[in-house]
Amino acid sequence: MAETSDTSTPGSFDVELLLKQARTFLAFGEEIRQCSEQLQETAQGSTDGGSALRQHFERFRSAVTAAAGDPGVNPELAQLWTLILDAWQRTIESMGASAVTPPADWSSAAWQAYQRTQGQYLSLLQRTASEALDLMEQRLGENAASGKSIDSLRELYNLWVDCNEVTYGRMLRSAEYSELSGRLLNAFLRCYVPGEVSS
Amino acid sequence: MIGLTPDRITEELESFRERLAHGTQTLAQAGEIEAGVSPRDPVYQEDKLVLYRYRPRVAEPHPVPLLIVYALVNRPYMMDLQEDRSMIRGLLDAGLDVYLIDWGYPDADDRALTLTDYIQRYIGHCVDHLRDRQRVDAIHLLGVCQGGALSLCFTALHPEKIRNLVTMVTPVDFHTPDNLLTHLIRHVDVDLLVDTFGNPPGQLLNFAFLSLSPFRLAGQKYVEVMDILDDARALKNFLRMEKWIFDSPDQAGEAFRQFAKDFFQRNKLVKGEVVIGDRRVDLRDVTMPVLNVYASQDHLVPPASSRALAACCGSPDYSELSFRGGHIGIYVSGRAQREIPPAIAAWLLAR
């Protein structure tokens, strides 16, 4: 009898992936809404729209940066820039390793080396995220100068994604990233306990 | 900001929330997602490998069989994803007799499998099976992505068994400047990776692919899906693609070790230094007609990596087919369905 469909069953769609990004979009929207409210108030009493825009972009930047510094402050907003680290942690958890707590029998020197490398990786991502905010501000300024309007939240979100892809892509292609991401995986492997693979 | 009022944003957020609430119910009711649409029959099995024959769609298919060798890193149903996106269906419609190797899912029993096993034993046995079955001296071979690199090795070692070779989005020169996967693996201690896991987990490879464009692939994509949650057909298509993306088999350890070190890190294929078993792979021995199909916007296998084949293979009848699109689009986009299978079939049938 002929077969048609692939019989593999890799598990159903992980709705949590979608929900997490939906919550992030909502947090992004909420932050922008607050900026927009203040911009509207300021703009009513001022003729310098460019200055008001810069001022309120700074507010948005501060909110994202604060969430980045302490994801506990606004975890959904923090997700805006910790996507890759989050994906890395989900990956190693899916392989049977804890992302945050060292098991008792892990070599502490190896664990510390891994934590150190992960910290460096995080710093690199932070730098890139900050550059993305600079780029976004620049593009918004260019739009304002040319009279081009952004009329929906989704458009603004897409601009934010584009800016992050640009600065992340630049980082990804750097020798520094190649070396550091390799070192991160090697450091992880040195403190991984064989036999804990879940698959 | 510009042109965006607080009221407009509030309205958009409300609408998004409503779609989210409704959409999660739709997702829960989506049911089983199947991929692979063309009827097929298993004709040969060895270990976890299954060789399938797709049921012809013409009364008298071409007498020389076409064997598709897919990559080890993903599942081959990408070639036959759904009714209107099936490279295999296009090849069948053009009158070809199509076979495909399904490598299965390697487990702990397979960690010692080497590239020699995959190339000389598995591909070799499938090729011989088809030669016997169809009573022909040589068959057509179509290697896809990593499967193209494996096919090049096999063909260089056994040129008399391959009548025509088609390579599709196949890396040949792994050290072109824009090769991001090589860039990512350059500093990875491959021995440590294989010795730690035995079989490198599929999730790790998934992470590597995701890390090439995380804001689009892990973020924006899931926000955009909110727009199609009330379109059952579009949603199924999305879920089918998600199933494929996350359906990454673990990699047989020793084969991965050699592929990662010799192909990615040391670029031995293009240098003629790959050794399979006790034989060196020299691409100048690929002397039959070759059609090299690449995607001009491929971010995984850059065109320059594929096109390097022109300079190092020994075929006097070498052609290239450029598809305007990316590494995935070349299998599943509507334009790919119209352009790629007919072009491959026409090229094969003329030889």
PDB file of N, CA and C in Angstrom, chain B residues 45-113:
ATOM      1  N   GLN B  45      15.255  -1.151   1.766  1.00  0.00           N
ATOM      2  CA  GLN B  45      15.522  -0.673   3.128  1.00  0.00           C
ATOM      3  C   GLN B  45      16.861  -1.210   3.610  1.00  0.00           C
ATOM      4  N   GLU B  46      17.557  -0.415   4.354  1.00  0.00           N
ATOM      5  CA  GLU B  46      18.816  -0.856   4.963  1.00  0.00           C
ATOM      6  C   GLU B  46      19.018  -0.048   6.240  1.00  0.00           C
ATOM      7  N   ASP B  47      19.160  -0.707   7.345  1.00  0.00           N
ATOM      8  CA  ASP B  47      19.215  -0.017   8.638  1.00  0.00           C
ATOM      9  C   ASP B  47      18.013   0.939   8.720  1.00  0.00           C
ATOM     10  N   LYS B  48      18.275   2.225   8.972  1.00  0.00           N
ATOM     11  CA  LYS B  48      17.137   3.157   9.086  1.00  0.00           C
ATOM     12  C   LYS B  48      16.768   3.796   7.749  1.00  0.00           C
ATOM     13  N   LEU B  49      17.581   3.537   6.747  1.00  0.00           N
ATOM     14  CA  LEU B  49      17.330   4.127   5.422  1.00  0.00           C
ATOM     15  C   LEU B  49      16.147   3.435   4.736  1.00  0.00           C
ATOM     16  N   VAL B  50      15.303   4.245   4.106  1.00  0.00           N
ATOM     17  CA  VAL B  50      14.252   3.700   3.242  1.00  0.00           C
ATOM     18  C   VAL B  50      14.350   4.398   1.882  1.00  0.00           C
ATOM     19  N   LEU B  51      14.391   3.601   0.840  1.00  0.00           N
ATOM     20  CA  LEU B  51      14.376   4.152  -0.518  1.00  0.00           C
ATOM     21  C   LEU B  51      12.938   4.073  -1.027  1.00  0.00           C
ATOM     22  N   TYR B  52      12.396   5.231  -1.386  1.00  0.00           N
ATOM     23  CA  TYR B  52      11.009   5.280  -1.863  1.00  0.00           C
ATOM     24  C   TYR B  52      10.969   5.491  -3.370  1.00  0.00           C
ATOM     25  N   ARG B  53       9.963   4.874  -3.978  1.00  0.00           N
ATOM     26  CA  ARG B  53       9.641   5.211  -5.366  1.00  0.00           C
ATOM     27  C   ARG B  53       8.310   5.967  -5.357  1.00  0.00           C
ATOM     28  N   TYR B  54       8.304   7.142  -5.967  1.00  0.00           N
ATOM     29  CA  TYR B  54       7.062   7.901  -6.090  1.00  0.00           C
ATOM     30  C   TYR B  54       6.272   7.370  -7.275  1.00  0.00           C
ATOM     31  N   ARG B  55       4.972   7.207  -7.078  1.00  0.00           N
ATOM     32  CA  ARG B  55       4.147   6.644  -8.146  1.00  0.00           C
ATOM     33  C   ARG B  55       4.120   7.574  -9.351  1.00  0.00           C
ATOM     34  N   PRO B  56       4.479   7.038 -10.515  1.00  0.00           N
ATOM     35  CA  PRO B  56       4.535   7.891 -11.716  1.00  0.00           C
ATOM     36  C   PRO B  56       3.192   8.546 -11.989  1.00  0.00           C
ATOM     37  N   ARG B  57       3.248   9.698 -12.624  1.00  0.00           N
ATOM     38  CA  ARG B  57       2.019  10.418 -12.975  1.00  0.00           C
ATOM     39  C   ARG B  57       1.831  10.467 -14.483  1.00  0.00           C
ATOM     40  N   VAL B  58       2.663   9.705 -15.196  1.00  0.00           N
ATOM     41  CA  VAL B  58       2.464   9.553 -16.644  1.00  0.00           C
ATOM     42  C   VAL B  58       2.431   8.055 -16.929  1.00  0.00           C
ATOM     43  N   ALA B  59       1.826   7.686 -18.055  1.00  0.00           N
ATOM     44  CA  ALA B  59       1.664   6.261 -18.367  1.00  0.00           C
ATOM     45  C   ALA B  59       3.015   5.549 -18.514  1.00  0.00           C
ATOM     46  N   GLU B  60       3.942   6.186 -19.180  1.00  0.00           N
ATOM     47  CA  GLU B  60       5.255   5.557 -19.381  1.00  0.00           C
ATOM     48  C   GLU B  60       6.359   6.502 -18.946  1.00  0.00           C
ATOM     49  N   PRO B  61       6.774   6.385 -17.706  1.00  0.00           N
ATOM     50  CA  PRO B  61       7.831   7.283 -17.240  1.00  0.00           C
ATOM     51  C   PRO B  61       9.158   7.001 -17.945  1.00  0.00           C
ATOM     52  N   HIS B  62      10.019   7.977 -17.886  1.00  0.00           N
ATOM     53  CA  HIS B  62      11.351   7.867 -18.487  1.00  0.00           C
ATOM     54  C   HIS B  62      12.048   6.618 -17.923  1.00  0.00           C
ATOM     55  N   PRO B  63      12.708   5.827 -18.776  1.00  0.00           N
ATOM     56  CA  PRO B  63      13.272   4.552 -18.304  1.00  0.00           C
ATOM     57  C   PRO B  63      14.452   4.690 -17.340  1.00  0.00           C
ATOM     58  N   VAL B  64      15.116   5.828 -17.356  1.00  0.00           N
ATOM     59  CA  VAL B  64      16.260   5.984 -16.434  1.00  0.00           C
ATOM     60  C   VAL B  64      15.760   6.629 -15.139  1.00  0.00           C
ATOM     61  N   PRO B  65      15.898   5.948 -14.020  1.00  0.00           N
ATOM     62  CA  PRO B  65      15.368   6.511 -12.769  1.00  0.00           C
ATOM     63  C   PRO B  65      16.173   7.714 -12.281  1.00  0.00           C
ATOM     64  N   LEU B  66      15.471   8.581 -11.586  1.00  0.00           N
ATOM     65  CA  LEU B  66      16.116   9.746 -10.953  1.00  0.00           C
ATOM     66  C   LEU B  66      16.123   9.515  -9.445  1.00  0.00           C
ATOM     67  N   LEU B  67      17.311   9.487  -8.864  1.00  0.00           N
ATOM     68  CA  LEU B  67      17.429   9.283  -7.414  1.00  0.00           C
ATOM     69  C   LEU B  67      17.733  10.621  -6.744  1.00  0.00           C
ATOM     70  N   ILE B  68      16.895  10.996  -5.778  1.00  0.00           N
ATOM     71  CA  ILE B  68      17.121  12.241  -5.026  1.00  0.00           C
ATOM     72  C   ILE B  68      17.827  11.908  -3.713  1.00  0.00           C
ATOM     73  N   VAL B  69      18.964  12.578  -3.502  1.00  0.00           N
ATOM     74  CA  VAL B  69      19.719  12.422  -2.246  1.00  0.00           C
ATOM     75  C   VAL B  69      19.596  13.723  -1.477  1.00  0.00           C
ATOM     76  N   TYR B  70      18.857  13.672  -0.406  1.00  0.00           N
ATOM     77  CA  TYR B  70      18.617  14.880   0.391  1.00  0.00           C
ATOM     78  C   TYR B  70      19.696  15.016   1.473  1.00  0.00           C
ATOM     79  N   ALA B  71      19.712  16.182   2.124  1.00  0.00           N
ATOM     80  CA  ALA B  71      20.675  16.427   3.210  1.00  0.00           C
ATOM     81  C   ALA B  71      20.384  15.542   4.419  1.00  0.00           C
ATOM     82  N   LEU B  72      21.386  15.414   5.274  1.00  0.00           N
ATOM     83  CA  LEU B  72      21.187  14.657   6.513  1.00  0.00           C
ATOM     84  C   LEU B  72      20.575  15.538   7.603  1.00  0.00           C
ATOM     85  N   VAL B  73      20.654  16.859   7.430  1.00  0.00           N
ATOM     86  CA  VAL B  73      20.319  17.751   8.542  1.00  0.00           C
ATOM     87  C   VAL B  73      18.838  18.116   8.653  1.00  0.00           C
ATOM     88  N   ASN B  74      18.054  17.851   7.644  1.00  0.00           N
ATOM     89  CA  ASN B  74      16.611  18.096   7.752  1.00  0.00           C
ATOM     90  C   ASN B  74      15.879  16.937   7.102  1.00  0.00           C
ATOM     91  N   ARG B  75      14.570  16.969   7.173  1.00  0.00           N
ATOM     92  CA  ARG B  75      13.796  15.869   6.619  1.00  0.00           C
ATOM     93  C   ARG B  75      13.456  16.132   5.150  1.00  0.00           C
ATOM     94  N   PRO B  76      13.445  15.085   4.346  1.00  0.00           N
ATOM     95  CA  PRO B  76      13.314  15.290   2.897  1.00  0.00           C
ATOM     96  C   PRO B  76      11.907  15.639   2.417  1.00  0.00           C
ATOM     97  N   TYR B  77      10.914  15.682   3.313  1.00  0.00           N
ATOM     98  CA  TYR B  77       9.564  15.967   2.815  1.00  0.00           C
ATOM     99  C   TYR B  77       9.419  17.418   2.360  1.00  0.00           C
ATOM    100  N   MET B  78      10.465  18.212   2.574  1.00  0.00           N
ATOM    101  CA  MET B  78      10.463  19.549   1.989  1.00  0.00           C
ATOM    102  C   MET B  78      10.315  19.480   0.464  1.00  0.00           C
ATOM    103  N   MET B  79      10.744  18.363  -0.113  1.00  0.00           N
ATOM    104  CA  MET B  79      10.665  18.203  -1.569  1.00  0.00           C
ATOM    105  C   MET B  79       9.242  17.876  -2.027  1.00  0.00           C
ATOM    106  N   ASP B  80       8.361  17.584  -1.069  1.00  0.00           N
ATOM    107  CA  ASP B  80       7.005  17.154  -1.430  1.00  0.00           C
ATOM    108  C   ASP B  80       6.046  17.659  -0.360  1.00  0.00           C
ATOM    109  N   LEU B  81       6.191  18.944  -0.029  1.00  0.00           N
ATOM    110  CA  LEU B  81       5.563  19.488   1.172  1.00  0.00           C
ATOM    111  C   LEU B  81       4.041  19.446   1.137  1.00  0.00           C
ATOM    112  N   GLN B  82       3.453  19.936   0.070  1.00  0.00           N
ATOM    113  CA  GLN B  82       1.989  19.983  -0.021  1.00  0.00           C
ATOM    114  C   GLN B  82       1.594  20.020  -1.495  1.00  0.00           C
ATOM    115  N   GLU B  83       0.310  19.859  -1.752  1.00  0.00           N
ATOM    116  CA  GLU B  83      -0.191  19.707  -3.123  1.00  0.00           C
ATOM    117  C   GLU B  83       0.405  20.712  -4.110  1.00  0.00           C
ATOM    118  N   ASP B  84       0.372  21.972  -3.729  1.00  0.00           N
ATOM    119  CA  ASP B  84       0.795  23.006  -4.674  1.00  0.00           C
ATOM    120  C   ASP B  84       2.249  23.422  -4.473  1.00  0.00           C
ATOM    121  N   ARG B  85       2.961  22.710  -3.615  1.00  0.00           N
ATOM    122  CA  ARG B  85       4.379  23.014  -3.392  1.00  0.00           C
ATOM    123  C   ARG B  85       5.151  21.707  -3.303  1.00  0.00           C
ATOM    124  N   SER B  86       5.321  21.087  -4.431  1.00  0.00           N
ATOM    125  CA  SER B  86       6.009  19.804  -4.444  1.00  0.00           C
ATOM    126  C   SER B  86       6.931  19.719  -5.655  1.00  0.00           C
ATOM    127  N   MET B  87       8.203  19.802  -5.354  1.00  0.00           N
ATOM    128  CA  MET B  87       9.216  19.643  -6.393  1.00  0.00           C
ATOM    129  C   MET B  87       9.090  18.255  -7.015  1.00  0.00           C
ATOM    130  N   ILE B  88       8.791  17.270  -6.178  1.00  0.00           N
ATOM    131  CA  ILE B  88       8.694  15.886  -6.657  1.00  0.00           C
ATOM    132  C   ILE B  88       7.515  15.737  -7.615  1.00  0.00           C
ATOM    133  N   ARG B  89       6.403  16.335  -7.270  1.00  0.00           N
ATOM    134  CA  ARG B  89       5.241  16.249  -8.155  1.00  0.00           C
ATOM    135  C   ARG B  89       5.552  16.857  -9.517  1.00  0.00           C
ATOM    136  N   GLY B  90       6.287  17.955  -9.506  1.00  0.00           N
ATOM    137  CA  GLY B  90       6.673  18.600 -10.764  1.00  0.00           C
ATOM    138  C   GLY B  90       7.542  17.691 -11.617  1.00  0.00           C
ATOM    139  N   LEU B  91       8.452  16.968 -10.967  1.00  0.00           N
ATOM    140  CA  LEU B  91       9.333  16.050 -11.708  1.00  0.00           C
ATOM    141  C   LEU B  91       8.532  14.865 -12.243  1.00  0.00           C
ATOM    142  N   LEU B  92       7.572  14.388 -11.442  1.00  0.00           N
ATOM    143  CA  LEU B  92       6.711  13.280 -11.887  1.00  0.00           C
ATOM    144  C   LEU B  92       5.854  13.725 -13.076  1.00  0.00           C
ATOM    145  N   ASP B  93       5.301  14.919 -12.968  1.00  0.00           N
ATOM    146  CA  ASP B  93       4.457  15.432 -14.053  1.00  0.00           C
ATOM    147  C   ASP B  93       5.239  15.563 -15.353  1.00  0.00           C
ATOM    148  N   ALA B  94       6.542  15.792 -15.221  1.00  0.00           N
ATOM    149  CA  ALA B  94       7.376  15.932 -16.421  1.00  0.00           C
ATOM    150  C   ALA B  94       7.774  14.574 -16.996  1.00  0.00           C
ATOM    151  N   GLY B  95       7.317  13.490 -16.355  1.00  0.00           N
ATOM    152  CA  GLY B  95       7.543  12.159 -16.918  1.00  0.00           C
ATOM    153  C   GLY B  95       8.714  11.402 -16.338  1.00  0.00           C
ATOM    154  N   LEU B  96       9.289  11.917 -15.252  1.00  0.00           N
ATOM    155  CA  LEU B  96      10.438  11.219 -14.669  1.00  0.00           C
ATOM    156  C   LEU B  96       9.992  10.145 -13.675  1.00  0.00           C
ATOM    157  N   ASP B  97      10.859   9.160 -13.507  1.00  0.00           N
ATOM    158  CA  ASP B  97      10.623   8.076 -12.551  1.00  0.00           C
ATOM    159  C   ASP B  97      11.448   8.422 -11.310  1.00  0.00           C
ATOM    160  N   VAL B  98      10.784   8.875 -10.234  1.00  0.00           N
ATOM    161  CA  VAL B  98      11.487   9.541  -9.135  1.00  0.00           C
ATOM    162  C   VAL B  98      11.602   8.652  -7.893  1.00  0.00           C
ATOM    163  N   TYR B  99      12.808   8.570  -7.383  1.00  0.00           N
ATOM    164  CA  TYR B  99      13.111   7.841  -6.153  1.00  0.00           C
ATOM    165  C   TYR B  99      13.765   8.800  -5.167  1.00  0.00           C
ATOM    166  N   LEU B 100      13.598   8.517  -3.887  1.00  0.00           N
ATOM    167  CA  LEU B 100      14.182   9.399  -2.872  1.00  0.00           C
ATOM    168  C   LEU B 100      14.686   8.578  -1.688  1.00  0.00           C
ATOM    169  N   ILE B 101      15.853   8.966  -1.198  1.00  0.00           N
ATOM    170  CA  ILE B 101      16.386   8.310   0.012  1.00  0.00           C
ATOM    171  C   ILE B 101      15.895   9.068   1.245  1.00  0.00           C
ATOM    172  N   ASP B 102      15.221   8.349   2.130  1.00  0.00           N
ATOM    173  CA  ASP B 102      14.868   8.910   3.440  1.00  0.00           C
ATOM    174  C   ASP B 102      15.864   8.310   4.441  1.00  0.00           C
ATOM    175  N   TRP B 103      16.684   9.175   5.029  1.00  0.00           N
ATOM    176  CA  TRP B 103      17.752   8.682   5.915  1.00  0.00           C
ATOM    177  C   TRP B 103      17.229   8.229   7.268  1.00  0.00           C
ATOM    178  N   GLY B 104      16.025   8.634   7.629  1.00  0.00           N
ATOM    179  CA  GLY B 104      15.496   8.298   8.946  1.00  0.00           C
ATOM    180  C   GLY B 104      16.103   9.177  10.034  1.00  0.00           C
ATOM    181  N   TYR B 105      15.947   8.727  11.267  1.00  0.00           N
ATOM    182  CA  TYR B 105      16.433   9.483  12.428  1.00  0.00           C
ATOM    183  C   TYR B 105      17.552   8.699  13.104  1.00  0.00           C
ATOM    184  N   PRO B 106      18.786   9.124  12.966  1.00  0.00           N
ATOM    185  CA  PRO B 106      19.882   8.410  13.633  1.00  0.00           C
ATOM    186  C   PRO B 106      19.696   8.399  15.155  1.00  0.00           C
ATOM    187  N   ASP B 107      20.039   7.279  15.776  1.00  0.00           N
ATOM    188  CA  ASP B 107      20.025   7.221  17.232  1.00  0.00           C
ATOM    189  C   ASP B 107      21.370   6.678  17.708  1.00  0.00           C
ATOM    190  N   ALA B 108      21.414   6.287  18.972  1.00  0.00           N
ATOM    191  CA  ALA B 108      22.700   5.877  19.560  1.00  0.00           C
ATOM    192  C   ALA B 108      23.364   4.751  18.771  1.00  0.00           C
ATOM    193  N   ASP B 109      22.571   3.903  18.139  1.00  0.00           N
ATOM    194  CA  ASP B 109      23.150   2.802  17.352  1.00  0.00           C
ATOM    195  C   ASP B 109      23.929   3.306  16.138  1.00  0.00           C
ATOM    196  N   ASP B 110      23.684   4.550  15.763  1.00  0.00           N
ATOM    197  CA  ASP B 110      24.259   5.070  14.511  1.00  0.00           C
ATOM    198  C   ASP B 110      25.437   6.009  14.727  1.00  0.00           C
ATOM    199  N   ARG B 111      25.870   6.177  15.959  1.00  0.00           N
ATOM    200  CA  ARG B 111      26.899   7.193  16.199  1.00  0.00           C
ATOM    201  C   ARG B 111      28.204   6.877  15.490  1.00  0.00           C
ATOM    202  N   ALA B 112      28.448   5.599  15.181  1.00  0.00           N
ATOM    203  CA  ALA B 112      29.710   5.230  14.522  1.00  0.00           C
ATOM    204  C   ALA B 112      29.618   5.281  12.995  1.00  0.00           C
ATOM    205  N   LEU B 113      28.424   5.574  12.482  1.00  0.00           N
ATOM    206  CA  LEU B 113      28.305   5.663  11.014  1.00  0.00           C
ATOM    207  C   LEU B 113      29.205   6.775  10.478  1.00  0.00           C
TER     208      LEU B 113
END
